[in-house]
Amino acid sequence: GGGGGGGGGSGGGGHPKSLARVGSRFGDATSQPLLTIEAPRRSSRAQLATVGLLLWLYLLDKLVAEAWLTSAPIVTAQLFGWREEQVGLFLCLVCAGVLPASQVCRVAFARVPQHNRERTIIDVMLLLVLCGGLLLLCYAPPFDRTAEPAYLAGAVIFFLANNLLEAATMSLLSKKMPKSWAGGVLNSGFLTTVTGLGGRVLGNLIVTLLGRVGPRLLNDSLMVPLYVLWVITIALIAASATGSPSPGVEAARRRLPRA
């Protein structure tokens, strides 16, 4: 009886520890048990700067894509004489190519290290969007003879790279967001949603304001300033990449034993 009581007592005493062990099995070797409550940590200035830059990139990405989608029917009708059904079919085919393009992107960047994959995709897609945008402007002499094929190729490259850039930006943003922003109503998800919505609203607003210049000048008046912002953003991202350690170095530092 006494032994049973002692056994019951030892079992009862070990119960919280066993729960902690079970809780820790749900994560990896570096994670904390589920029952552990940590005080919220302050976000560093470098982390907040990275989040701000990624949010700006997401805003600009949405703005540029929405501005092109809104202006494409007007520009193609004026420059190439496309009818409404032609424009609708073209946009449908371009949008349908997003899923195959994402699979191609997954295979193409499969050998890139996991800790650096999103950054690599962002760098490549930033340049592809810029190249596609330049093709959208190749309709004036001496490119007038190949204006329509150049616009088609530029639109496909521009739109697909834009969507792949959005996916990589959102993936990296989810990893860089401070954990303290996860709670409450004004959380990280709400901030990201408002940023994307703001980009789409600004894109439509810019097209509306530039409608006074006429359909023939709309493409130039719209795209050239946006591409200037795009080049500035590329320079900012390049500067931030050279001034911060790689994620692999940061992970190695975290694994080092503390003194």
PDB file of C-alpha atoms in Angstrom:
ATOM      1  CA  GLY A   1       0.000   0.000   0.000  1.00  0.00           C
ATOM      2  CA  GLY A   2       2.812   2.336   0.990  1.00  0.00           C
ATOM      3  CA  GLY A   3       4.760   1.381  -2.107  1.00  0.00           C
ATOM      4  CA  GLY A   4       1.680   1.991  -4.221  1.00  0.00           C
ATOM      5  CA  GLY A   5       1.158   5.338  -2.574  1.00  0.00           C
ATOM      6  CA  GLY A   6       4.794   6.200  -3.093  1.00  0.00           C
ATOM      7  CA  GLY A   7       4.519   5.137  -6.704  1.00  0.00           C
ATOM      8  CA  GLY A   8       1.370   7.213  -7.132  1.00  0.00           C
ATOM      9  CA  GLY A   9       3.074  10.147  -5.492  1.00  0.00           C
ATOM     10  CA  SER A  10       6.088   9.897  -7.748  1.00  0.00           C
ATOM     11  CA  GLY A  11       3.804   9.528 -10.755  1.00  0.00           C
ATOM     12  CA  GLY A  12       1.822  12.559  -9.677  1.00  0.00           C
ATOM     13  CA  GLY A  13       5.005  14.505  -9.099  1.00  0.00           C
ATOM     14  CA  GLY A  14       6.324  13.648 -12.560  1.00  0.00           C
ATOM     15  CA  HIS A  15       3.132  14.557 -14.350  1.00  0.00           C
ATOM     16  CA  PRO A  16       3.966  18.233 -15.172  1.00  0.00           C
ATOM     17  CA  LYS A  17       7.442  17.262 -16.417  1.00  0.00           C
ATOM     18  CA  SER A  18       5.980  14.651 -18.706  1.00  0.00           C
ATOM     19  CA  LEU A  19       3.594  17.216 -20.128  1.00  0.00           C
ATOM     20  CA  ALA A  20       6.503  19.545 -20.843  1.00  0.00           C
ATOM     21  CA  ARG A  21       8.379  16.725 -22.572  1.00  0.00           C
ATOM     22  CA  VAL A  22       5.366  15.875 -24.703  1.00  0.00           C
ATOM     23  CA  GLY A  23       4.860  19.542 -25.552  1.00  0.00           C
ATOM     24  CA  SER A  24       8.461  19.916 -26.673  1.00  0.00           C
ATOM     25  CA  ARG A  25       8.114  17.051 -29.149  1.00  0.00           C
ATOM     26  CA  PHE A  26       5.826  19.125 -31.369  1.00  0.00           C
ATOM     27  CA  GLY A  27       8.670  21.458 -32.378  1.00  0.00           C
ATOM     28  CA  ASP A  28      12.234  21.038 -33.511  1.00  0.00           C
ATOM     29  CA  ALA A  29      15.307  20.834 -31.343  1.00  0.00           C
ATOM     30  CA  THR A  30      15.556  24.613 -30.952  1.00  0.00           C
ATOM     31  CA  SER A  31      11.901  25.333 -30.127  1.00  0.00           C
ATOM     32  CA  GLN A  32      10.452  25.901 -26.686  1.00  0.00           C
ATOM     33  CA  PRO A  33       7.835  23.615 -25.099  1.00  0.00           C
ATOM     34  CA  LEU A  34       4.262  24.528 -25.817  1.00  0.00           C
ATOM     35  CA  LEU A  35       3.571  25.113 -22.120  1.00  0.00           C
ATOM     36  CA  THR A  36       6.369  27.666 -21.827  1.00  0.00           C
ATOM     37  CA  ILE A  37       5.227  31.293 -21.780  1.00  0.00           C
ATOM     38  CA  GLU A  38       7.809  33.813 -22.954  1.00  0.00           C
ATOM     39  CA  ALA A  39       7.778  37.548 -22.474  1.00  0.00           C
ATOM     40  CA  PRO A  40       7.482  39.454 -25.761  1.00  0.00           C
ATOM     41  CA  ARG A  41      10.843  40.556 -27.128  1.00  0.00           C
ATOM     42  CA  ARG A  42      11.560  43.982 -28.507  1.00  0.00           C
ATOM     43  CA  SER A  43      12.049  44.132 -32.245  1.00  0.00           C
ATOM     44  CA  SER A  44      15.424  45.411 -33.389  1.00  0.00           C
ATOM     45  CA  ARG A  45      15.777  48.384 -35.703  1.00  0.00           C
ATOM     46  CA  ALA A  46      17.222  46.161 -38.418  1.00  0.00           C
ATOM     47  CA  GLN A  47      14.210  43.852 -38.234  1.00  0.00           C
ATOM     48  CA  LEU A  48      11.765  46.739 -38.401  1.00  0.00           C
ATOM     49  CA  ALA A  49      13.677  48.237 -41.341  1.00  0.00           C
ATOM     50  CA  THR A  50      13.494  44.904 -43.176  1.00  0.00           C
ATOM     51  CA  VAL A  51       9.762  44.607 -42.524  1.00  0.00           C
ATOM     52  CA  GLY A  52       9.206  48.173 -43.712  1.00  0.00           C
ATOM     53  CA  LEU A  53      11.159  47.533 -46.912  1.00  0.00           C
ATOM     54  CA  LEU A  54       9.219  44.322 -47.610  1.00  0.00           C
ATOM     55  CA  LEU A  55       5.907  46.096 -47.017  1.00  0.00           C
ATOM     56  CA  TRP A  56       6.965  48.855 -49.422  1.00  0.00           C
ATOM     57  CA  LEU A  57       7.906  46.234 -52.006  1.00  0.00           C
ATOM     58  CA  TYR A  58       4.535  44.530 -51.549  1.00  0.00           C
ATOM     59  CA  LEU A  59       2.726  47.859 -51.893  1.00  0.00           C
ATOM     60  CA  LEU A  60       4.643  48.783 -55.055  1.00  0.00           C
ATOM     61  CA  ASP A  61       4.152  45.296 -56.502  1.00  0.00           C
ATOM     62  CA  LYS A  62       0.377  45.530 -56.078  1.00  0.00           C
ATOM     63  CA  LEU A  63       0.316  49.101 -57.360  1.00  0.00           C
ATOM     64  CA  VAL A  64       2.224  48.310 -60.566  1.00  0.00           C
ATOM     65  CA  ALA A  65       0.217  45.164 -61.312  1.00  0.00           C
ATOM     66  CA  GLU A  66      -3.134  46.857 -60.757  1.00  0.00           C
ATOM     67  CA  ALA A  67      -2.145  49.885 -62.806  1.00  0.00           C
ATOM     68  CA  TRP A  68      -1.168  47.694 -65.749  1.00  0.00           C
ATOM     69  CA  LEU A  69      -4.318  45.545 -65.517  1.00  0.00           C
ATOM     70  CA  THR A  70      -6.486  48.669 -65.505  1.00  0.00           C
ATOM     71  CA  SER A  71      -4.671  50.390 -68.374  1.00  0.00           C
ATOM     72  CA  ALA A  72      -4.151  47.329 -70.618  1.00  0.00           C
ATOM     73  CA  PRO A  73      -7.633  47.400 -72.250  1.00  0.00           C
ATOM     74  CA  ILE A  74      -7.294  51.131 -72.986  1.00  0.00           C
ATOM     75  CA  VAL A  75      -3.752  50.935 -74.338  1.00  0.00           C
ATOM     76  CA  THR A  76      -4.239  47.840 -76.499  1.00  0.00           C
ATOM     77  CA  ALA A  77      -7.446  49.213 -78.014  1.00  0.00           C
ATOM     78  CA  GLN A  78      -5.733  52.464 -78.973  1.00  0.00           C
ATOM     79  CA  LEU A  79      -2.368  51.137 -80.138  1.00  0.00           C
ATOM     80  CA  PHE A  80      -3.329  47.815 -81.724  1.00  0.00           C
ATOM     81  CA  GLY A  81      -7.061  48.120 -82.327  1.00  0.00           C
ATOM     82  CA  TRP A  82      -7.948  45.167 -80.081  1.00  0.00           C
ATOM     83  CA  ARG A  83     -11.608  44.460 -79.377  1.00  0.00           C
ATOM     84  CA  GLU A  84     -13.026  43.766 -75.945  1.00  0.00           C
ATOM     85  CA  GLU A  85     -13.121  40.001 -76.437  1.00  0.00           C
ATOM     86  CA  GLN A  86      -9.480  39.977 -77.550  1.00  0.00           C
ATOM     87  CA  VAL A  87      -8.389  41.888 -74.472  1.00  0.00           C
ATOM     88  CA  GLY A  88     -10.432  39.636 -72.198  1.00  0.00           C
ATOM     89  CA  LEU A  89      -8.994  36.465 -73.742  1.00  0.00           C
ATOM     90  CA  PHE A  90      -5.449  37.790 -73.481  1.00  0.00           C
ATOM     91  CA  LEU A  91      -5.809  38.731 -69.815  1.00  0.00           C
ATOM     92  CA  CYS A  92      -7.437  35.365 -69.094  1.00  0.00           C
ATOM     93  CA  LEU A  93      -4.531  33.479 -70.657  1.00  0.00           C
ATOM     94  CA  VAL A  94      -1.952  35.589 -68.852  1.00  0.00           C
ATOM     95  CA  CYS A  95      -3.634  35.050 -65.476  1.00  0.00           C
ATOM     96  CA  ALA A  96      -3.957  31.324 -66.156  1.00  0.00           C
ATOM     97  CA  GLY A  97      -0.199  31.126 -66.600  1.00  0.00           C
ATOM     98  CA  VAL A  98       0.512  32.077 -62.980  1.00  0.00           C
ATOM     99  CA  LEU A  99       0.131  28.530 -61.626  1.00  0.00           C
ATOM    100  CA  PRO A 100       2.400  26.849 -64.231  1.00  0.00           C
ATOM    101  CA  ALA A 101       4.931  29.645 -63.752  1.00  0.00           C
ATOM    102  CA  SER A 102       4.974  29.037 -59.998  1.00  0.00           C
ATOM    103  CA  GLN A 103       5.726  25.356 -60.585  1.00  0.00           C
ATOM    104  CA  VAL A 104       8.552  26.259 -62.954  1.00  0.00           C
ATOM    105  CA  CYS A 105       9.888  28.681 -60.343  1.00  0.00           C
ATOM    106  CA  ARG A 106       9.746  25.975 -57.659  1.00  0.00           C
ATOM    107  CA  VAL A 107      11.799  23.585 -59.802  1.00  0.00           C
ATOM    108  CA  ALA A 108      14.232  26.268 -60.984  1.00  0.00           C
ATOM    109  CA  PHE A 109      15.088  27.444 -57.454  1.00  0.00           C
ATOM    110  CA  ALA A 110      14.966  24.026 -55.778  1.00  0.00           C
ATOM    111  CA  ARG A 111      18.752  23.877 -55.412  1.00  0.00           C
ATOM    112  CA  VAL A 112      19.008  27.276 -53.772  1.00  0.00           C
ATOM    113  CA  PRO A 113      19.535  26.934 -49.987  1.00  0.00           C
ATOM    114  CA  GLN A 114      16.297  27.221 -48.047  1.00  0.00           C
ATOM    115  CA  HIS A 115      17.489  30.138 -45.910  1.00  0.00           C
ATOM    116  CA  ASN A 116      18.284  32.215 -49.021  1.00  0.00           C
ATOM    117  CA  ARG A 117      15.586  31.057 -51.457  1.00  0.00           C
ATOM    118  CA  GLU A 118      13.067  33.869 -51.008  1.00  0.00           C
ATOM    119  CA  ARG A 119      15.742  36.552 -51.335  1.00  0.00           C
ATOM    120  CA  THR A 120      17.079  34.966 -54.512  1.00  0.00           C
ATOM    121  CA  ILE A 121      13.605  34.741 -56.047  1.00  0.00           C
ATOM    122  CA  ILE A 122      12.919  38.365 -55.129  1.00  0.00           C
ATOM    123  CA  ASP A 123      16.147  39.535 -56.783  1.00  0.00           C
ATOM    124  CA  VAL A 124      15.466  37.597 -59.990  1.00  0.00           C
ATOM    125  CA  MET A 125      11.806  38.630 -60.226  1.00  0.00           C
ATOM    126  CA  LEU A 126      12.628  42.283 -59.646  1.00  0.00           C
ATOM    127  CA  LEU A 127      14.863  42.213 -62.721  1.00  0.00           C
ATOM    128  CA  LEU A 128      12.326  40.243 -64.781  1.00  0.00           C
ATOM    129  CA  VAL A 129       9.563  42.735 -63.983  1.00  0.00           C
ATOM    130  CA  LEU A 130      11.885  45.523 -65.089  1.00  0.00           C
ATOM    131  CA  CYS A 131      12.710  43.730 -68.358  1.00  0.00           C
ATOM    132  CA  GLY A 132       9.056  43.001 -69.064  1.00  0.00           C
ATOM    133  CA  GLY A 133       8.155  46.598 -68.370  1.00  0.00           C
ATOM    134  CA  LEU A 134      10.731  47.847 -70.845  1.00  0.00           C
ATOM    135  CA  LEU A 135       9.186  45.624 -73.531  1.00  0.00           C
ATOM    136  CA  LEU A 136       5.803  47.228 -72.807  1.00  0.00           C
ATOM    137  CA  LEU A 137       7.262  50.542 -73.952  1.00  0.00           C
ATOM    138  CA  CYS A 138       8.684  49.239 -77.261  1.00  0.00           C
ATOM    139  CA  TYR A 139       5.924  50.494 -79.554  1.00  0.00           C
ATOM    140  CA  ALA A 140       7.419  53.781 -80.786  1.00  0.00           C
ATOM    141  CA  PRO A 141       9.902  54.017 -83.695  1.00  0.00           C
ATOM    142  CA  PRO A 142      12.150  52.173 -84.381  1.00  0.00           C
ATOM    143  CA  PHE A 143      10.203  49.413 -82.602  1.00  0.00           C
ATOM    144  CA  ASP A 144       6.845  50.161 -84.226  1.00  0.00           C
ATOM    145  CA  ARG A 145       7.047  47.182 -86.600  1.00  0.00           C
ATOM    146  CA  THR A 146       7.383  44.715 -83.717  1.00  0.00           C
ATOM    147  CA  ALA A 147       5.283  46.670 -81.251  1.00  0.00           C
ATOM    148  CA  GLU A 148       2.504  44.115 -80.789  1.00  0.00           C
ATOM    149  CA  PRO A 149       4.726  41.029 -80.258  1.00  0.00           C
ATOM    150  CA  ALA A 150       6.956  43.045 -77.923  1.00  0.00           C
ATOM    151  CA  TYR A 151       3.938  44.185 -75.907  1.00  0.00           C
ATOM    152  CA  LEU A 152       2.629  40.604 -75.672  1.00  0.00           C
ATOM    153  CA  ALA A 153       5.977  39.221 -74.530  1.00  0.00           C
ATOM    154  CA  GLY A 154       6.506  42.085 -72.109  1.00  0.00           C
ATOM    155  CA  ALA A 155       3.040  41.698 -70.609  1.00  0.00           C
ATOM    156  CA  VAL A 156       3.533  37.961 -70.010  1.00  0.00           C
ATOM    157  CA  ILE A 157       6.965  38.429 -68.413  1.00  0.00           C
ATOM    158  CA  PHE A 158       5.798  41.454 -66.444  1.00  0.00           C
ATOM    159  CA  PHE A 159       2.639  39.921 -64.998  1.00  0.00           C
ATOM    160  CA  LEU A 160       4.003  36.456 -64.192  1.00  0.00           C
ATOM    161  CA  ALA A 161       7.161  37.805 -62.572  1.00  0.00           C
ATOM    162  CA  ASN A 162       5.034  40.282 -60.637  1.00  0.00           C
ATOM    163  CA  ASN A 163       2.937  37.497 -59.126  1.00  0.00           C
ATOM    164  CA  LEU A 164       5.954  35.325 -58.307  1.00  0.00           C
ATOM    165  CA  LEU A 165       7.561  38.343 -56.664  1.00  0.00           C
ATOM    166  CA  GLU A 166       4.461  38.814 -54.529  1.00  0.00           C
ATOM    167  CA  ALA A 167       4.562  35.185 -53.357  1.00  0.00           C
ATOM    168  CA  ALA A 168       8.249  35.363 -52.398  1.00  0.00           C
ATOM    169  CA  THR A 169       7.780  38.712 -50.656  1.00  0.00           C
ATOM    170  CA  MET A 170       4.872  37.409 -48.597  1.00  0.00           C
ATOM    171  CA  SER A 171       6.830  34.295 -47.643  1.00  0.00           C
ATOM    172  CA  LEU A 172       9.830  36.300 -46.467  1.00  0.00           C
ATOM    173  CA  LEU A 173       7.606  38.854 -44.756  1.00  0.00           C
ATOM    174  CA  SER A 174       5.919  36.123 -42.705  1.00  0.00           C
ATOM    175  CA  LYS A 175       9.342  35.079 -41.397  1.00  0.00           C
ATOM    176  CA  LYS A 176      10.539  38.612 -40.645  1.00  0.00           C
ATOM    177  CA  MET A 177       7.386  39.904 -38.918  1.00  0.00           C
ATOM    178  CA  PRO A 178       7.915  40.376 -35.159  1.00  0.00           C
ATOM    179  CA  LYS A 179       6.065  37.784 -33.094  1.00  0.00           C
ATOM    180  CA  SER A 180       4.652  40.529 -30.904  1.00  0.00           C
ATOM    181  CA  TRP A 181       2.592  41.733 -33.904  1.00  0.00           C
ATOM    182  CA  ALA A 182       0.624  38.487 -34.067  1.00  0.00           C
ATOM    183  CA  GLY A 183      -1.995  39.401 -31.446  1.00  0.00           C
ATOM    184  CA  GLY A 184      -4.829  41.880 -31.335  1.00  0.00           C
ATOM    185  CA  VAL A 185      -6.951  43.328 -34.098  1.00  0.00           C
ATOM    186  CA  LEU A 186      -4.236  45.468 -35.722  1.00  0.00           C
ATOM    187  CA  ASN A 187      -1.965  42.478 -36.249  1.00  0.00           C
ATOM    188  CA  SER A 188       0.513  41.547 -38.966  1.00  0.00           C
ATOM    189  CA  GLY A 189      -2.152  39.910 -41.150  1.00  0.00           C
ATOM    190  CA  PHE A 190      -4.326  43.029 -41.059  1.00  0.00           C
ATOM    191  CA  LEU A 191      -1.300  45.212 -41.851  1.00  0.00           C
ATOM    192  CA  THR A 192      -0.395  43.085 -44.867  1.00  0.00           C
ATOM    193  CA  THR A 193      -3.976  43.084 -46.143  1.00  0.00           C
ATOM    194  CA  VAL A 194      -4.262  46.865 -45.853  1.00  0.00           C
ATOM    195  CA  THR A 195      -0.906  47.297 -47.608  1.00  0.00           C
ATOM    196  CA  GLY A 196      -1.991  45.169 -50.574  1.00  0.00           C
ATOM    197  CA  LEU A 197      -5.373  46.876 -50.755  1.00  0.00           C
ATOM    198  CA  GLY A 198      -3.693  50.269 -50.612  1.00  0.00           C
ATOM    199  CA  GLY A 199      -1.477  49.353 -53.545  1.00  0.00           C
ATOM    200  CA  ARG A 200      -4.463  48.331 -55.662  1.00  0.00           C
ATOM    201  CA  VAL A 201      -6.370  51.491 -54.777  1.00  0.00           C
ATOM    202  CA  LEU A 202      -3.386  53.678 -55.634  1.00  0.00           C
ATOM    203  CA  GLY A 203      -2.902  51.868 -58.939  1.00  0.00           C
ATOM    204  CA  ASN A 204      -6.483  52.526 -60.013  1.00  0.00           C
ATOM    205  CA  LEU A 205      -6.322  56.091 -58.723  1.00  0.00           C
ATOM    206  CA  ILE A 206      -3.193  56.853 -60.759  1.00  0.00           C
ATOM    207  CA  VAL A 207      -4.809  55.507 -63.935  1.00  0.00           C
ATOM    208  CA  THR A 208      -7.870  57.650 -63.237  1.00  0.00           C
ATOM    209  CA  LEU A 209      -5.806  60.806 -62.766  1.00  0.00           C
ATOM    210  CA  LEU A 210      -3.701  60.129 -65.855  1.00  0.00           C
ATOM    211  CA  GLY A 211      -6.751  59.506 -68.026  1.00  0.00           C
ATOM    212  CA  ARG A 212      -6.723  63.158 -69.060  1.00  0.00           C
ATOM    213  CA  VAL A 213      -3.526  62.723 -71.100  1.00  0.00           C
ATOM    214  CA  GLY A 214      -5.317  60.469 -73.563  1.00  0.00           C
ATOM    215  CA  PRO A 215      -5.039  56.755 -74.317  1.00  0.00           C
ATOM    216  CA  ARG A 216      -1.968  57.057 -76.551  1.00  0.00           C
ATOM    217  CA  LEU A 217       0.153  58.724 -73.871  1.00  0.00           C
ATOM    218  CA  LEU A 218      -1.316  56.758 -70.969  1.00  0.00           C
ATOM    219  CA  ASN A 219       1.177  53.912 -71.133  1.00  0.00           C
ATOM    220  CA  ASP A 220       4.221  56.211 -71.030  1.00  0.00           C
ATOM    221  CA  SER A 221       2.810  58.560 -68.413  1.00  0.00           C
ATOM    222  CA  LEU A 222       1.893  55.623 -66.208  1.00  0.00           C
ATOM    223  CA  MET A 223       4.770  53.198 -66.542  1.00  0.00           C
ATOM    224  CA  VAL A 224       7.827  55.457 -66.710  1.00  0.00           C
ATOM    225  CA  PRO A 225       7.407  56.982 -63.186  1.00  0.00           C
ATOM    226  CA  LEU A 226       6.567  53.561 -61.761  1.00  0.00           C
ATOM    227  CA  TYR A 227       9.719  52.098 -63.264  1.00  0.00           C
ATOM    228  CA  VAL A 228      11.767  54.876 -61.686  1.00  0.00           C
ATOM    229  CA  LEU A 229      10.331  53.849 -58.308  1.00  0.00           C
ATOM    230  CA  TRP A 230      11.049  50.230 -59.211  1.00  0.00           C
ATOM    231  CA  VAL A 231      14.736  50.963 -59.902  1.00  0.00           C
ATOM    232  CA  ILE A 232      15.010  52.899 -56.615  1.00  0.00           C
ATOM    233  CA  THR A 233      13.486  49.936 -54.785  1.00  0.00           C
ATOM    234  CA  ILE A 234      15.982  47.563 -56.390  1.00  0.00           C
ATOM    235  CA  ALA A 235      18.815  49.824 -55.187  1.00  0.00           C
ATOM    236  CA  LEU A 236      17.385  49.878 -51.644  1.00  0.00           C
ATOM    237  CA  ILE A 237      17.076  46.093 -51.542  1.00  0.00           C
ATOM    238  CA  ALA A 238      20.627  45.678 -52.862  1.00  0.00           C
ATOM    239  CA  ALA A 239      21.921  48.087 -50.221  1.00  0.00           C
ATOM    240  CA  SER A 240      20.060  46.282 -47.426  1.00  0.00           C
ATOM    241  CA  ALA A 241      21.374  42.905 -48.603  1.00  0.00           C
ATOM    242  CA  THR A 242      24.996  44.058 -48.518  1.00  0.00           C
ATOM    243  CA  GLY A 243      24.630  45.637 -45.102  1.00  0.00           C
ATOM    244  CA  SER A 244      23.062  42.698 -43.259  1.00  0.00           C
ATOM    245  CA  PRO A 245      24.379  39.193 -42.508  1.00  0.00           C
ATOM    246  CA  SER A 246      22.872  36.274 -44.352  1.00  0.00           C
ATOM    247  CA  PRO A 247      20.180  34.150 -42.656  1.00  0.00           C
ATOM    248  CA  GLY A 248      22.606  31.197 -42.557  1.00  0.00           C
ATOM    249  CA  VAL A 249      25.091  33.214 -40.490  1.00  0.00           C
ATOM    250  CA  GLU A 250      22.330  34.348 -38.132  1.00  0.00           C
ATOM    251  CA  ALA A 251      21.113  30.778 -37.657  1.00  0.00           C
ATOM    252  CA  ALA A 252      24.657  29.594 -36.941  1.00  0.00           C
ATOM    253  CA  ARG A 253      25.074  32.321 -34.333  1.00  0.00           C
ATOM    254  CA  ARG A 254      21.849  31.283 -32.592  1.00  0.00           C
ATOM    255  CA  ARG A 255      23.051  27.681 -32.397  1.00  0.00           C
ATOM    256  CA  LEU A 256      26.277  28.668 -30.637  1.00  0.00           C
ATOM    257  CA  PRO A 257      26.250  27.871 -26.871  1.00  0.00           C
ATOM    258  CA  ARG A 258      25.923  30.877 -24.660  1.00  0.00           C
ATOM    259  CA  ALA A 259      28.621  31.569 -22.110  1.00  0.00           C
TER     260      ALA A 259
END
